[in-house]
Amino acid sequence: MPKDQSFRFSIAPMMDWTDRHCRAFHRTLSSHARLYTEMVTANAVIFGDRERLLGFSDVEHPLAVQLGGSEPEALAKAARICADWGYDEINLNVGCPSDRVQGGNFGACLMRDPALVARCVAAMKAEVAIPVTVKCRIGVDEQDPETALDALADAVLAAGVDGLIVHARKAWLQGLSPKENRDVPPLDYGRVHRLKQRLLDQRLPDVPVSINGGILTLEEAQAQLAYVDGVMLGRAAYQNPDLLLAVDPVLFGEPAPHADGFAAVEAFEPYIAAHRATGGRLHDVTRHMLGLFTGRPGARAYRRHLATEGVKPEAGLPVLRAAVDEVRRAEARRAAGRAALVA
């Protein structure tokens, strides 16, 4: 396995979710998780509002930007811009199955053209010194995953790719919606394991292979690390961010940055205050925090308070604190009830 552990655990790029506020919150919960931006197209980087699209806080490192595109020259130019902005990795999207990416001939449909993906990787590698990685599926539509994934891997490895992240499902470009493509095609973890073993057999142990798709717990992540170099969680990390507090001790052997969710929220308050001071709304940030206390007493009241009060233009830190107090009070009531039963 690669000596570099920076790919050991990561949080997937997710459209409309992993914006800069989400990433800053996740970094509060784990010092080691590798974070990814939402996908941004190469042309948007070249011609768009770069501060809006690429801006991030220094606390987010290690941080990768995910690019979408299929034109080597444009991707190379975008990669150079992103490297100059200070990103730690450029990731090429070869897995998204949405109509938008199909119309632009990028995302998962690139699984059909490994040679083009290789040219894109080579062009970016020629422009930047930071790692260039690829996130892909095991195949699309009627492709045989055994040959499709190997063909893509061989092409990008020859182009010098620095890592592969494989969503262990096919993408069906016709007949399934993007949402269905996240759940309906069956998972095939064994296919990703075989890819890693093949690279080891070819004496390419330093090319990390990460696995993505359907992994819900850190216990499942640990089990996967017996076969691959890294695990990427998506919706599980977003919807239940409490689990991120265990990432550093469980997967990296280091203490969690904060003792619990209460301490993490308190530590995150200065970030929120700074955002509010520049005219930002509380909801911009707290919409990513709704799942923090999932499964704990008072979690529903916490979410309800943020959903009703946090969206108001004047809402600030007192609203967040009041929501957190719902959990504190509920846990205190439960503890008092248990103590009474014992007495």
Short mmCIF file of C-alpha atoms in Angstrom, two decimals, residues 8-137:
data_model
loop_
_atom_site.label_atom_id
_atom_site.label_comp_id
_atom_site.label_asym_id
_atom_site.label_seq_id
_atom_site.Cartn_x
_atom_site.Cartn_y
_atom_site.Cartn_z
CA ARG A 8 -7.00 7.14 3.43
CA PHE A 9 -10.32 8.87 4.09
CA SER A 10 -12.13 11.51 2.09
CA ILE A 11 -15.54 13.12 1.73
CA ALA A 12 -17.01 12.94 -1.75
CA PRO A 13 -17.66 15.94 -3.98
CA MET A 14 -21.43 16.49 -3.90
CA MET A 15 -23.27 19.09 -5.94
CA ASP A 16 -25.17 21.65 -3.82
CA TRP A 17 -23.69 20.16 -0.65
CA THR A 18 -19.90 20.32 -0.38
CA ASP A 19 -19.56 24.09 -0.71
CA ARG A 20 -16.98 26.05 1.25
CA HIS A 21 -19.14 26.30 4.38
CA CYS A 22 -19.81 22.58 4.42
CA ARG A 23 -16.11 21.85 4.01
CA ALA A 24 -15.11 24.23 6.80
CA PHE A 25 -17.61 22.51 9.09
CA HIS A 26 -16.35 19.07 8.16
CA ARG A 27 -12.77 20.16 8.81
CA THR A 28 -13.85 21.15 12.33
CA LEU A 29 -14.81 17.49 12.85
CA SER A 30 -11.74 15.85 11.31
CA SER A 31 -8.22 17.15 10.83
CA HIS A 32 -7.27 14.41 8.37
CA ALA A 33 -10.28 13.83 6.09
CA ARG A 34 -9.50 14.86 2.53
CA LEU A 35 -12.14 17.32 1.32
CA TYR A 36 -13.45 17.87 -2.21
CA THR A 37 -15.26 20.76 -3.81
CA GLU A 38 -18.46 20.43 -5.76
CA MET A 39 -17.73 19.75 -9.41
CA VAL A 40 -16.94 22.91 -11.38
CA THR A 41 -16.53 22.88 -15.13
CA ALA A 42 -13.24 23.88 -16.71
CA ASN A 43 -14.86 26.69 -18.68
CA ALA A 44 -16.51 28.07 -15.54
CA VAL A 45 -13.10 28.24 -13.90
CA ILE A 46 -11.60 29.97 -16.93
CA PHE A 47 -14.37 32.47 -17.59
CA GLY A 48 -16.48 32.62 -14.40
CA ASP A 49 -16.39 34.29 -11.00
CA ARG A 50 -13.39 32.56 -9.50
CA GLU A 51 -13.86 33.81 -5.97
CA ARG A 52 -17.39 32.42 -5.93
CA LEU A 53 -16.42 29.16 -7.61
CA LEU A 54 -13.00 28.50 -6.10
CA GLY A 55 -12.79 30.51 -2.89
CA PHE A 56 -12.02 28.56 0.26
CA SER A 57 -10.70 28.99 3.79
CA ASP A 58 -7.16 27.96 4.66
CA VAL A 59 -8.55 25.64 7.35
CA GLU A 60 -9.94 23.34 4.64
CA HIS A 61 -6.62 21.77 3.62
CA PRO A 62 -6.04 19.09 2.45
CA LEU A 63 -8.49 20.18 -0.23
CA ALA A 64 -9.09 18.98 -3.79
CA VAL A 65 -11.01 20.69 -6.57
CA GLN A 66 -13.08 18.49 -8.87
CA LEU A 67 -13.15 19.59 -12.49
CA GLY A 68 -15.61 18.61 -15.19
CA GLY A 69 -14.70 18.72 -18.85
CA SER A 70 -13.36 16.79 -21.81
CA GLU A 71 -11.16 19.28 -23.63
CA PRO A 72 -7.52 18.75 -22.65
CA GLU A 73 -6.47 22.33 -23.34
CA ALA A 74 -9.30 23.83 -21.28
CA LEU A 75 -8.76 21.39 -18.44
CA ALA A 76 -5.04 22.17 -18.40
CA LYS A 77 -5.73 25.88 -18.18
CA ALA A 78 -8.33 25.37 -15.44
CA ALA A 79 -5.98 23.09 -13.52
CA ARG A 80 -3.25 25.75 -13.58
CA ILE A 81 -5.71 28.33 -12.24
CA CYS A 82 -6.81 25.98 -9.46
CA ALA A 83 -3.23 25.14 -8.52
CA ASP A 84 -2.42 28.83 -8.33
CA TRP A 85 -5.42 29.28 -6.02
CA GLY A 86 -3.79 26.87 -3.61
CA TYR A 87 -5.64 23.58 -4.04
CA ASP A 88 -3.84 20.37 -3.06
CA GLU A 89 -5.21 18.13 -5.82
CA ILE A 90 -7.01 18.30 -9.15
CA ASN A 91 -9.65 15.61 -9.60
CA LEU A 92 -11.27 14.88 -12.95
CA ASN A 93 -14.92 13.82 -12.89
CA VAL A 94 -15.45 10.64 -14.93
CA GLY A 95 -18.41 9.44 -12.91
CA CYS A 96 -21.30 11.92 -12.90
CA PRO A 97 -24.26 10.60 -14.95
CA SER A 98 -26.46 13.73 -15.12
CA ASP A 99 -28.03 15.00 -18.34
CA ARG A 100 -25.95 18.15 -18.01
CA VAL A 101 -22.64 16.34 -18.18
CA GLN A 102 -23.81 14.03 -20.94
CA GLY A 103 -24.77 17.08 -22.99
CA GLY A 104 -21.29 18.45 -22.47
CA ASN A 105 -19.62 15.09 -23.19
CA PHE A 106 -17.96 14.75 -19.81
CA GLY A 107 -18.58 12.95 -16.54
CA ALA A 108 -19.48 9.25 -16.73
CA CYS A 109 -19.79 9.17 -20.50
CA LEU A 110 -15.99 9.56 -20.63
CA MET A 111 -15.77 5.94 -19.44
CA ARG A 112 -16.35 5.12 -23.13
CA ASP A 113 -13.24 7.03 -24.23
CA PRO A 114 -10.22 6.12 -22.07
CA ALA A 115 -7.82 7.62 -24.59
CA LEU A 116 -9.48 11.03 -24.28
CA VAL A 117 -9.40 10.83 -20.48
CA ALA A 118 -5.71 10.01 -20.70
CA ARG A 119 -5.08 13.07 -22.88
CA CYS A 120 -6.94 15.21 -20.36
CA VAL A 121 -4.85 13.83 -17.49
CA ALA A 122 -1.61 14.27 -19.40
CA ALA A 123 -2.48 17.87 -20.28
CA MET A 124 -3.22 18.72 -16.64
CA LYS A 125 -0.13 16.92 -15.40
CA ALA A 126 1.98 19.00 -17.75
CA GLU A 127 0.63 22.19 -16.18
CA VAL A 128 0.63 21.49 -12.44
CA ALA A 129 2.92 19.99 -9.81
CA ILE A 130 0.10 18.90 -7.48
CA PRO A 131 -1.54 15.46 -7.81
CA VAL A 132 -4.02 14.87 -10.63
CA THR A 133 -6.56 12.15 -9.90
CA VAL A 134 -9.60 10.62 -11.57
CA LYS A 135 -12.95 9.71 -10.04
CA CYS A 136 -14.82 7.18 -12.15
CA ARG A 137 -17.41 4.41 -12.19
#
